[in-house]
Amino acid sequence: MIPTHPHMMQNFDYMTPTRLIFGRESILQLPEVMAPLGRRVLLAYGGGSIKKIGLYDRVRELLADFEISELSDIQPNPKYNPSVLDGVRICKERQIDVILAVGGGSVLDCSKAIAVGAKYDGDPWDLITYKAQARAALPIVDILTLAATGSEYDCGCVISRTETNDKVGYMEPLTFPVASILDPVYTFSVSRKQTAAGCADAMNHVMEQYFTADTTLLNDGICESALRSLMENGRKCLDHPDDYDARAEMMLCCTYGCNGILSLGNSYSGWPCHAIEHALSAYYDITHGEGLAIITPRWMRHILSERTLDRFVKYGVNVFGIDAALDKEEIAQRAIDATYRFFESMGIPMHLREVGINDSRIGEMAHHIAVNEGLENAYVPLSENDIRDILTASL
Ligand code: NZQ
Ligand code: ZN
């Protein structure tokens, strides 16, 4: 356990072992990356986008010498049953050596859960809920096709269990991918909806690390720059889906999102918007980035106070270029408005009702979040009532 210290730079113990292979035609390195990991491969993918863009055929060609089993149809908000359970069964039956995940965050996350489940004798849910500690995992290689989650560079996965309305985040260092192949060209075909949602997700990953009590000038600068880059390149990706440089910079910004590099030495933030959104997509199966875009400005308005004012002023001045000479409260309000307007300008629905969520289960979700997510230690602690107010304001 690393000790924490109030009001000073925090200790940390950091490692990201994942090899990033970035750029046009980086897929050519796939056989060389896979060879030392074994010949029996589980090829995991989603609903078929990789076939439409020719990536599936390319992978099969490059891995002609490997013995390939497949797990397809992994859904957004990947499901424990059937996807994780099917994957674990295939890995055990066919004695798979390595998982190749080809797709977006959902395919990668599902593959991570399979990787630990395949090396465990009991119910894999025990691992995902930390009732049992993973001791081993199959190695994972991925080819990313959607810039958003940062799953390609972190050891987290988020798995949904429909029957209990659970969407559980699981962090396990054994699930860092061995290598991530990142060719921005494979993201040209991502729809407007998913491009905007991916941009909002990555922006929120940065904000979840930026809005905290103690930060450094170094981290603040990287975060502010990442936010400006995501807004500028996100918009370019919508206007010109095949703009290589825009897709490339967006991809790299997203990759930095979740492995902690943006907050080394910062105090704990609690990732409150993610805690709240995960319940929304657990109960209603909505798109993660859209849920975040809806929650973020309401959460900001809820936590704005004398204590947090200076953070919002810094954010407004350095990210949106708001005049530093204005009254502080005015800067903060304008910064929150600008956040909302940016998401709206990307075509994201900005009300829960627009994504099919009404007030009927708000109380139940607020309770679920308060009990399961532990937001009492967040940057601004959130009680069940606070969470209910944020959800209600988002309707
Ligand atoms: O299933 P296919 O046919 O591949 O279509 C997918 C899916 O419908 C499509 N898509 C992906 N690449 C495409 C493409 N369509 C056209 N061209 C391409 N190149 O996009 C749709 C959404 O895919 P998904 O993988 O669900 O999106 P995303 O990457 O945003 O992942 C979202 C999931 O990741 C979790 C989220 O909660 C959600 O479950 N997260 C994972 C994190 C992590 N591991 O660190 C952190 C995040 O905060 C997040 O919670
Ligand atoms: Zn996210």
Short mmCIF file of C-alpha atoms and ligand atoms in Angstrom, two decimals:
data_model
loop_
_atom_site.label_atom_id
_atom_site.label_comp_id
_atom_site.label_asym_id
_atom_site.label_seq_id
_atom_site.Cartn_x
_atom_site.Cartn_y
_atom_site.Cartn_z
CA MET A 1 0.00 0.00 0.00
CA ILE A 2 1.44 3.38 -1.00
CA PRO A 3 1.01 6.01 1.75
CA THR A 4 -1.00 9.12 0.84
CA HIS A 5 -0.14 12.61 2.03
CA PRO A 6 -2.59 15.49 2.17
CA HIS A 7 -1.66 18.64 0.25
CA MET A 8 1.57 17.46 -1.29
CA MET A 9 2.70 15.50 -4.30
CA GLN A 10 1.69 11.87 -3.86
CA ASN A 11 4.01 8.87 -3.99
CA PHE A 12 3.44 6.49 -6.87
CA ASP A 13 4.59 3.18 -8.29
CA TYR A 14 4.02 3.21 -12.03
CA MET A 15 4.60 0.93 -14.97
CA THR A 16 2.95 0.48 -18.37
CA PRO A 17 4.54 -2.56 -20.01
CA THR A 18 2.52 -2.31 -23.25
CA ARG A 19 4.41 -1.87 -26.51
CA LEU A 20 2.76 0.73 -28.79
CA ILE A 21 3.24 0.17 -32.51
CA PHE A 22 1.78 3.27 -34.08
CA GLY A 23 1.16 4.45 -37.62
CA ARG A 24 0.24 3.55 -41.17
CA GLU A 25 0.68 -0.14 -41.97
CA SER A 26 1.90 -0.92 -38.45
CA ILE A 27 -0.10 -4.14 -38.87
CA LEU A 28 2.84 -5.52 -40.86
CA GLN A 29 4.53 -6.15 -37.53
CA LEU A 30 1.71 -8.42 -36.37
CA PRO A 31 3.31 -11.80 -37.22
CA GLU A 32 6.58 -10.81 -35.57
CA VAL A 33 4.74 -9.62 -32.43
CA MET A 34 2.60 -12.76 -32.23
CA ALA A 35 5.25 -15.41 -32.99
CA PRO A 36 6.91 -15.58 -29.55
CA LEU A 37 3.52 -15.74 -27.79
CA GLY A 38 2.38 -19.02 -29.32
CA ARG A 39 0.59 -20.44 -32.36
CA ARG A 40 -2.94 -21.03 -31.04
CA VAL A 41 -4.76 -17.71 -31.28
CA LEU A 42 -8.20 -16.57 -30.17
CA LEU A 43 -9.26 -13.85 -32.63
CA ALA A 44 -11.85 -11.71 -30.79
CA TYR A 45 -13.96 -9.09 -32.59
CA GLY A 46 -17.31 -7.32 -32.60
CA GLY A 47 -20.31 -7.15 -34.87
CA GLY A 48 -18.58 -7.06 -38.22
CA SER A 49 -17.05 -3.60 -38.79
CA ILE A 50 -13.62 -5.22 -39.15
CA LYS A 51 -14.93 -7.28 -42.08
CA LYS A 52 -16.35 -4.20 -43.82
CA ILE A 53 -13.02 -2.36 -43.72
CA GLY A 54 -11.00 -5.37 -44.89
CA LEU A 55 -9.14 -5.71 -41.63
CA TYR A 56 -10.42 -9.20 -40.91
CA ASP A 57 -9.05 -10.56 -44.21
CA ARG A 58 -5.77 -8.77 -43.63
CA VAL A 59 -5.35 -10.37 -40.20
CA ARG A 60 -6.19 -13.86 -41.52
CA GLU A 61 -3.64 -13.40 -44.34
CA LEU A 62 -0.87 -12.18 -42.05
CA LEU A 63 -1.54 -15.01 -39.58
CA ALA A 64 -1.87 -17.77 -42.19
CA ASP A 65 0.69 -19.84 -40.26
CA PHE A 66 -1.19 -19.61 -36.99
CA GLU A 67 -4.02 -21.81 -35.72
CA ILE A 68 -6.98 -19.46 -35.26
CA SER A 69 -10.20 -19.83 -33.26
CA GLU A 70 -12.75 -17.04 -33.31
CA LEU A 71 -15.03 -15.24 -30.88
CA SER A 72 -17.25 -12.78 -32.76
CA ASP A 73 -20.26 -10.56 -32.00
CA ILE A 74 -18.81 -8.94 -28.89
CA GLN A 75 -21.32 -6.16 -28.17
CA PRO A 76 -20.72 -2.57 -27.04
CA ASN A 77 -20.76 -2.59 -23.21
CA PRO A 78 -19.42 -6.15 -23.46
CA LYS A 79 -21.45 -8.77 -21.69
CA TYR A 80 -20.21 -11.35 -19.24
CA ASN A 81 -22.78 -13.76 -20.58
CA PRO A 82 -22.34 -14.89 -23.31
CA SER A 83 -19.14 -13.15 -24.55
CA VAL A 84 -16.72 -13.52 -21.64
CA LEU A 85 -17.96 -17.00 -20.76
CA ASP A 86 -17.82 -18.20 -24.38
CA GLY A 87 -14.31 -16.81 -24.77
CA VAL A 88 -13.08 -18.52 -21.60
CA ARG A 89 -14.60 -21.83 -22.73
CA ILE A 90 -12.95 -21.63 -26.17
CA CYS A 91 -9.57 -20.76 -24.64
CA LYS A 92 -9.73 -23.75 -22.31
CA GLU A 93 -11.06 -26.22 -24.90
CA ARG A 94 -8.59 -25.27 -27.60
CA GLN A 95 -5.65 -24.50 -25.30
CA ILE A 96 -5.27 -21.01 -26.68
CA ASP A 97 -1.84 -19.36 -26.25
CA VAL A 98 -2.66 -15.74 -27.03
CA ILE A 99 -5.70 -13.49 -27.58
CA LEU A 100 -5.76 -11.12 -30.55
CA ALA A 101 -8.42 -8.45 -29.94
CA VAL A 102 -9.42 -6.53 -33.06
CA GLY A 103 -11.89 -3.70 -32.49
CA GLY A 104 -12.86 -0.93 -30.08
CA GLY A 105 -12.77 -0.76 -26.31
CA SER A 106 -15.53 -3.31 -25.91
CA VAL A 107 -13.60 -6.01 -27.78
CA LEU A 108 -10.42 -5.19 -25.88
CA ASP A 109 -12.17 -5.16 -22.50
CA CYS A 110 -13.92 -8.45 -23.17
CA SER A 111 -10.57 -9.98 -24.18
CA LYS A 112 -8.96 -8.85 -20.93
CA ALA A 113 -11.66 -10.55 -18.88
CA ILE A 114 -11.26 -13.68 -20.99
CA ALA A 115 -7.47 -13.57 -20.52
CA VAL A 116 -7.72 -13.93 -16.74
CA GLY A 117 -10.77 -16.22 -16.84
CA ALA A 118 -8.92 -18.67 -19.08
CA LYS A 119 -6.28 -19.19 -16.39
CA TYR A 120 -8.72 -19.60 -13.52
CA ASP A 121 -10.57 -22.75 -12.47
CA GLY A 122 -13.59 -21.13 -10.82
CA ASP A 123 -16.26 -18.66 -11.99
CA PRO A 124 -14.48 -15.75 -13.74
CA TRP A 125 -16.93 -13.32 -12.08
CA ASP A 126 -15.01 -13.97 -8.81
CA LEU A 127 -11.98 -12.34 -10.43
CA ILE A 128 -13.85 -9.38 -11.92
CA THR A 129 -15.41 -8.62 -8.54
CA TYR A 130 -12.10 -9.17 -6.69
CA LYS A 131 -13.44 -12.09 -4.66
CA ALA A 132 -10.45 -14.00 -6.00
CA GLN A 133 -7.07 -12.68 -7.08
CA ALA A 134 -5.93 -13.47 -10.64
CA ARG A 135 -2.62 -15.34 -10.64
CA ALA A 136 -2.04 -15.59 -14.39
CA ALA A 137 -3.49 -14.39 -17.69
CA LEU A 138 -3.16 -15.20 -21.37
CA PRO A 139 -1.15 -12.58 -23.27
CA ILE A 140 -3.19 -10.07 -25.27
CA VAL A 141 -2.29 -8.30 -28.51
CA ASP A 142 -4.73 -5.80 -29.97
CA ILE A 143 -5.43 -3.94 -33.18
CA LEU A 144 -7.48 -0.89 -32.24
CA THR A 145 -10.21 0.37 -34.59
CA LEU A 146 -11.85 3.09 -32.48
CA ALA A 147 -10.11 5.92 -30.62
CA ALA A 148 -11.81 6.41 -27.27
CA THR A 149 -11.25 4.32 -24.18
CA GLY A 150 -7.49 3.99 -23.80
CA SER A 151 -8.01 0.27 -23.17
CA GLU A 152 -5.10 -0.33 -25.55
CA TYR A 153 -2.69 1.17 -23.01
CA ASP A 154 -4.19 0.27 -19.66
CA CYS A 155 -4.96 -2.76 -17.54
CA GLY A 156 -8.63 -2.05 -16.99
CA CYS A 157 -11.77 -3.55 -18.43
CA VAL A 158 -15.44 -2.86 -17.88
CA ILE A 159 -17.82 -5.81 -18.04
CA SER A 160 -21.63 -5.78 -17.91
CA ARG A 161 -23.90 -8.33 -16.36
CA THR A 162 -27.37 -7.64 -17.66
CA GLU A 163 -29.41 -9.63 -15.15
CA THR A 164 -28.07 -7.66 -12.16
CA ASN A 165 -27.64 -4.24 -13.86
CA ASP A 166 -23.95 -4.40 -13.04
CA LYS A 167 -21.26 -2.76 -15.10
CA VAL A 168 -18.08 -3.46 -13.22
CA GLY A 169 -14.65 -1.92 -13.69
CA TYR A 170 -11.82 -4.36 -13.14
CA MET A 171 -8.16 -3.34 -12.91
CA GLU A 172 -5.55 -6.08 -13.11
CA PRO A 173 -1.93 -5.47 -14.16
CA LEU A 174 -1.80 -8.95 -15.76
CA THR A 175 -4.15 -7.63 -18.46
CA PHE A 176 -1.94 -4.92 -19.90
CA PRO A 177 -1.78 -5.77 -23.61
CA VAL A 178 1.63 -7.07 -24.66
CA ALA A 179 1.41 -4.87 -27.75
CA SER A 180 -1.15 -2.51 -29.28
CA ILE A 181 -1.13 -1.96 -33.01
CA LEU A 182 -2.47 1.52 -33.68
CA ASP A 183 -3.08 2.43 -37.30
CA PRO A 184 -5.24 5.58 -37.52
CA VAL A 185 -6.42 4.48 -41.00
CA TYR A 186 -8.53 1.75 -39.36
CA THR A 187 -10.51 4.49 -37.59
CA PHE A 188 -11.51 6.35 -40.80
CA SER A 189 -14.74 4.31 -40.98
CA VAL A 190 -15.89 5.11 -37.42
CA SER A 191 -19.35 6.73 -37.58
CA ARG A 192 -20.05 10.35 -36.60
CA LYS A 193 -21.85 9.14 -33.50
CA GLN A 194 -18.98 6.93 -32.31
CA THR A 195 -16.33 9.51 -33.25
CA ALA A 196 -18.07 12.16 -31.15
CA ALA A 197 -18.68 9.71 -28.30
CA GLY A 198 -15.03 8.63 -28.40
CA CYS A 199 -13.89 12.23 -28.24
CA ALA A 200 -16.17 12.93 -25.27
CA ASP A 201 -14.97 9.79 -23.50
CA ALA A 202 -11.30 10.71 -23.94
CA MET A 203 -11.98 14.30 -22.84
CA ASN A 204 -13.68 13.04 -19.74
CA HIS A 205 -10.74 10.74 -18.94
CA VAL A 206 -8.55 13.84 -18.88
CA MET A 207 -11.05 15.84 -16.80
CA GLU A 208 -11.41 13.03 -14.27
CA GLN A 209 -7.69 13.46 -13.58
CA TYR A 210 -7.56 17.27 -13.88
CA PHE A 211 -10.37 18.05 -11.45
CA THR A 212 -8.80 17.06 -8.16
CA ALA A 213 -7.42 18.81 -5.09
CA ASP A 214 -3.67 18.55 -5.60
CA THR A 215 -2.07 18.56 -9.03
CA THR A 216 1.21 19.63 -10.58
CA LEU A 217 1.98 22.27 -13.17
CA LEU A 218 3.30 19.45 -15.35
CA ASN A 219 0.12 17.37 -15.24
CA ASP A 220 -2.15 20.40 -15.62
CA GLY A 221 -0.28 21.45 -18.74
CA ILE A 222 -0.46 18.01 -20.34
CA CYS A 223 -4.17 17.72 -19.51
CA GLU A 224 -5.04 21.19 -20.83
CA SER A 225 -3.14 20.50 -24.02
CA ALA A 226 -4.80 17.08 -24.44
CA LEU A 227 -8.23 18.68 -24.06
CA ARG A 228 -7.46 21.37 -26.67
CA SER A 229 -6.10 18.73 -29.03
CA LEU A 230 -9.12 16.47 -28.57
CA MET A 231 -11.54 19.31 -29.31
CA GLU A 232 -9.67 20.50 -32.38
CA ASN A 233 -8.95 17.06 -33.81
CA GLY A 234 -12.32 15.63 -32.82
CA ARG A 235 -14.02 18.30 -34.88
CA LYS A 236 -11.65 17.70 -37.82
CA CYS A 237 -12.43 13.96 -37.68
CA LEU A 238 -16.15 14.72 -37.98
CA ASP A 239 -15.63 17.12 -40.90
CA HIS A 240 -13.09 14.94 -42.69
CA PRO A 241 -13.28 11.32 -41.48
CA ASP A 242 -10.21 10.34 -43.52
CA ASP A 243 -7.92 13.16 -42.33
CA TYR A 244 -4.95 11.02 -41.30
CA ASP A 245 -3.27 13.55 -39.01
CA ALA A 246 -6.49 14.39 -37.18
CA ARG A 247 -7.36 10.71 -36.65
CA ALA A 248 -3.74 10.03 -35.59
CA GLU A 249 -3.53 12.79 -33.01
CA MET A 250 -6.96 11.93 -31.69
CA MET A 251 -5.89 8.29 -31.34
CA LEU A 252 -2.76 9.20 -29.41
CA CYS A 253 -4.70 11.53 -27.06
CA CYS A 254 -7.12 8.70 -26.36
CA THR A 255 -4.30 6.23 -25.71
CA TYR A 256 -2.99 8.40 -22.86
CA GLY A 257 -6.42 8.43 -21.22
CA CYS A 258 -6.64 5.75 -18.60
CA ASN A 259 -3.27 4.38 -17.60
CA GLY A 260 -2.59 7.03 -15.00
CA ILE A 261 0.18 8.90 -16.79
CA LEU A 262 -1.84 12.14 -16.73
CA SER A 263 -2.13 12.14 -12.96
CA LEU A 264 1.14 10.78 -11.55
CA GLY A 265 1.61 12.51 -8.19
CA ASN A 266 -1.91 14.00 -8.14
CA SER A 267 -4.33 13.36 -5.31
CA TYR A 268 -7.22 10.93 -5.78
CA SER A 269 -10.17 12.24 -7.79
CA GLY A 270 -12.61 9.31 -7.60
CA TRP A 271 -13.48 9.43 -11.34
CA PRO A 272 -17.06 10.49 -10.43
CA CYS A 273 -18.48 10.95 -13.95
CA HIS A 274 -17.37 7.43 -14.86
CA ALA A 275 -18.88 6.02 -11.69
CA ILE A 276 -22.21 7.64 -12.57
CA GLU A 277 -22.10 6.79 -16.29
CA HIS A 278 -21.32 3.13 -15.75
CA ALA A 279 -24.67 2.77 -13.97
CA LEU A 280 -26.47 4.51 -16.83
CA SER A 281 -25.02 2.15 -19.41
CA ALA A 282 -25.58 -0.83 -17.09
CA TYR A 283 -29.29 -0.04 -16.70
CA TYR A 284 -29.98 1.28 -20.21
CA ASP A 285 -27.11 -0.01 -22.41
CA ILE A 286 -26.37 3.49 -23.75
CA THR A 287 -23.13 4.60 -25.46
CA HIS A 288 -20.52 5.31 -22.77
CA GLY A 289 -19.16 8.56 -24.30
CA GLU A 290 -22.65 10.00 -24.78
CA GLY A 291 -23.56 9.26 -21.16
CA LEU A 292 -20.38 11.01 -20.04
CA ALA A 293 -21.02 14.08 -22.21
CA ILE A 294 -24.48 14.43 -20.66
CA ILE A 295 -23.28 13.98 -17.06
CA THR A 296 -20.07 16.06 -17.18
CA PRO A 297 -21.45 19.64 -17.36
CA ARG A 298 -24.15 18.82 -14.76
CA TRP A 299 -21.55 17.37 -12.43
CA MET A 300 -19.37 20.45 -12.95
CA ARG A 301 -22.21 22.79 -12.04
CA HIS A 302 -23.00 20.65 -9.00
CA ILE A 303 -19.45 20.75 -7.60
CA LEU A 304 -18.69 24.41 -8.41
CA SER A 305 -18.11 26.16 -5.07
CA GLU A 306 -15.64 28.47 -3.38
CA ARG A 307 -13.37 25.46 -2.85
CA THR A 308 -13.32 24.36 -6.49
CA LEU A 309 -13.58 27.80 -8.12
CA ASP A 310 -9.87 28.25 -8.91
CA ARG A 311 -9.76 24.87 -10.70
CA PHE A 312 -12.61 25.91 -12.96
CA VAL A 313 -10.96 29.28 -13.60
CA LYS A 314 -7.72 27.60 -14.67
CA TYR A 315 -9.70 25.21 -16.88
CA GLY A 316 -11.68 28.02 -18.48
CA VAL A 317 -8.68 30.24 -19.17
CA ASN A 318 -6.24 27.56 -20.36
CA VAL A 319 -8.59 25.21 -22.22
CA PHE A 320 -11.18 27.60 -23.67
CA GLY A 321 -9.16 30.83 -23.75
CA ILE A 322 -11.67 32.72 -21.58
CA ASP A 323 -10.43 36.20 -20.56
CA ALA A 324 -8.53 35.84 -17.27
CA ALA A 325 -9.46 39.39 -16.30
CA LEU A 326 -13.14 38.50 -15.89
CA ASP A 327 -14.71 37.81 -12.52
CA LYS A 328 -13.81 34.28 -11.34
CA GLU A 329 -17.39 33.07 -11.01
CA GLU A 330 -18.12 34.37 -14.50
CA ILE A 331 -15.11 32.48 -15.93
CA ALA A 332 -16.22 29.25 -14.23
CA GLN A 333 -19.80 29.53 -15.50
CA ARG A 334 -18.59 30.29 -19.02
CA ALA A 335 -16.21 27.31 -18.89
CA ILE A 336 -19.05 24.94 -17.97
CA ASP A 337 -21.24 26.42 -20.72
CA ALA A 338 -18.40 26.01 -23.22
CA THR A 339 -17.98 22.35 -22.20
CA TYR A 340 -21.68 21.72 -22.77
CA ARG A 341 -21.70 23.58 -26.09
CA PHE A 342 -18.68 21.71 -27.40
CA PHE A 343 -20.32 18.32 -26.83
CA GLU A 344 -23.57 19.62 -28.32
CA SER A 345 -21.71 20.93 -31.38
CA MET A 346 -20.35 17.42 -31.98
CA GLY A 347 -23.94 16.24 -32.39
CA ILE A 348 -24.12 14.43 -29.04
CA PRO A 349 -27.61 14.22 -27.48
CA MET A 350 -27.26 16.28 -24.30
CA HIS A 351 -30.25 15.07 -22.28
CA LEU A 352 -30.87 11.64 -20.76
CA ARG A 353 -34.37 11.59 -22.24
CA GLU A 354 -32.83 11.75 -25.72
CA VAL A 355 -31.00 8.47 -25.08
CA GLY A 356 -34.11 6.76 -23.70
CA ILE A 357 -33.70 7.42 -19.96
CA ASN A 358 -36.57 8.96 -17.97
CA ASP A 359 -36.89 9.63 -14.25
CA SER A 360 -38.40 6.24 -13.35
CA ARG A 361 -35.19 4.59 -12.14
CA ILE A 362 -33.13 7.63 -11.09
CA GLY A 363 -33.50 6.86 -7.37
CA GLU A 364 -32.54 3.22 -7.88
CA MET A 365 -29.50 4.15 -9.96
CA ALA A 366 -28.37 6.81 -7.46
CA HIS A 367 -28.56 4.21 -4.70
CA HIS A 368 -26.67 1.63 -6.79
CA ILE A 369 -23.90 4.16 -7.53
CA ALA A 370 -23.62 5.37 -3.94
CA VAL A 371 -23.37 1.79 -2.63
CA ASN A 372 -21.07 0.36 -5.30
CA GLU A 373 -18.80 3.22 -6.37
CA GLY A 374 -17.67 4.82 -3.12
CA LEU A 375 -17.86 8.48 -4.17
CA GLU A 376 -17.64 9.70 -0.58
CA ASN A 377 -13.86 10.06 -1.09
CA ALA A 378 -14.03 11.80 -4.46
CA TYR A 379 -12.47 15.25 -5.08
CA VAL A 380 -15.85 16.65 -4.09
CA PRO A 381 -17.56 13.87 -2.12
CA LEU A 382 -20.91 12.83 -3.57
CA SER A 383 -23.69 11.37 -1.44
CA GLU A 384 -26.67 9.45 -2.80
CA ASN A 385 -28.63 12.73 -2.79
CA ASP A 386 -25.90 14.54 -4.73
CA ILE A 387 -25.88 11.75 -7.33
CA ARG A 388 -29.66 11.89 -7.63
CA ASP A 389 -29.50 15.67 -8.14
CA ILE A 390 -26.87 15.32 -10.89
CA LEU A 391 -28.93 12.66 -12.65
CA THR A 392 -32.12 14.72 -12.35
CA ALA A 393 -30.38 17.80 -13.74
CA SER A 394 -29.26 15.64 -16.70
CA LEU A 395 -32.77 14.56 -17.68
O1 NZQ B 1 -18.98 -4.29 -33.17
P1 NZQ B 1 -18.44 -3.64 -34.39
O2 NZQ B 1 -19.09 -4.08 -35.63
O3 NZQ B 1 -16.94 -3.69 -34.47
O4 NZQ B 1 -18.86 -2.06 -34.30
C1 NZQ B 1 -18.40 -1.21 -33.29
C2 NZQ B 1 -19.47 -0.86 -32.25
O5 NZQ B 1 -20.75 -0.95 -32.81
C3 NZQ B 1 -18.11 0.13 -33.93
N1 NZQ B 1 -16.76 0.25 -34.50
C4 NZQ B 1 -15.57 -0.01 -33.90
N2 NZQ B 1 -14.57 0.26 -34.74
C5 NZQ B 1 -15.13 0.66 -35.92
C6 NZQ B 1 -16.51 0.66 -35.75
N3 NZQ B 1 -17.37 1.00 -36.75
C7 NZQ B 1 -16.83 1.37 -37.94
N4 NZQ B 1 -15.49 1.42 -38.13
C8 NZQ B 1 -14.61 1.07 -37.16
N5 NZQ B 1 -13.30 1.16 -37.39
O6 NZQ B 1 -18.26 1.08 -32.87
C9 NZQ B 1 -19.24 0.62 -31.95
C10 NZQ B 1 -18.77 0.87 -30.54
O7 NZQ B 1 -17.65 0.07 -30.24
P2 NZQ B 1 -17.10 -0.04 -28.73
O8 NZQ B 1 -15.92 -0.92 -28.74
O9 NZQ B 1 -18.23 -0.38 -27.83
O10 NZQ B 1 -16.69 1.48 -28.41
P3 NZQ B 1 -15.61 2.05 -27.41
O11 NZQ B 1 -14.24 1.87 -27.95
O12 NZQ B 1 -16.06 3.41 -27.12
O13 NZQ B 1 -15.72 1.15 -26.08
C11 NZQ B 1 -16.71 1.38 -25.12
C12 NZQ B 1 -16.57 0.42 -23.95
O14 NZQ B 1 -15.32 0.60 -23.26
C13 NZQ B 1 -15.58 0.85 -21.87
C14 NZQ B 1 -16.93 1.50 -21.90
O15 NZQ B 1 -17.56 1.51 -20.64
C15 NZQ B 1 -17.66 0.66 -22.92
O16 NZQ B 1 -18.10 -0.55 -22.36
N6 NZQ B 1 -14.46 1.60 -21.26
C16 NZQ B 1 -13.27 1.00 -21.11
C17 NZQ B 1 -12.20 1.61 -20.49
C18 NZQ B 1 -10.89 0.95 -20.30
N7 NZQ B 1 -10.72 -0.30 -20.60
O17 NZQ B 1 -9.96 1.55 -19.86
C19 NZQ B 1 -12.29 2.96 -19.97
C20 NZQ B 1 -13.46 3.72 -20.47
O18 NZQ B 1 -13.74 4.74 -19.57
C21 NZQ B 1 -14.70 2.92 -20.68
O19 NZQ B 1 -15.44 2.75 -19.50
ZN ZN B 2 -14.48 6.37 -20.34
#
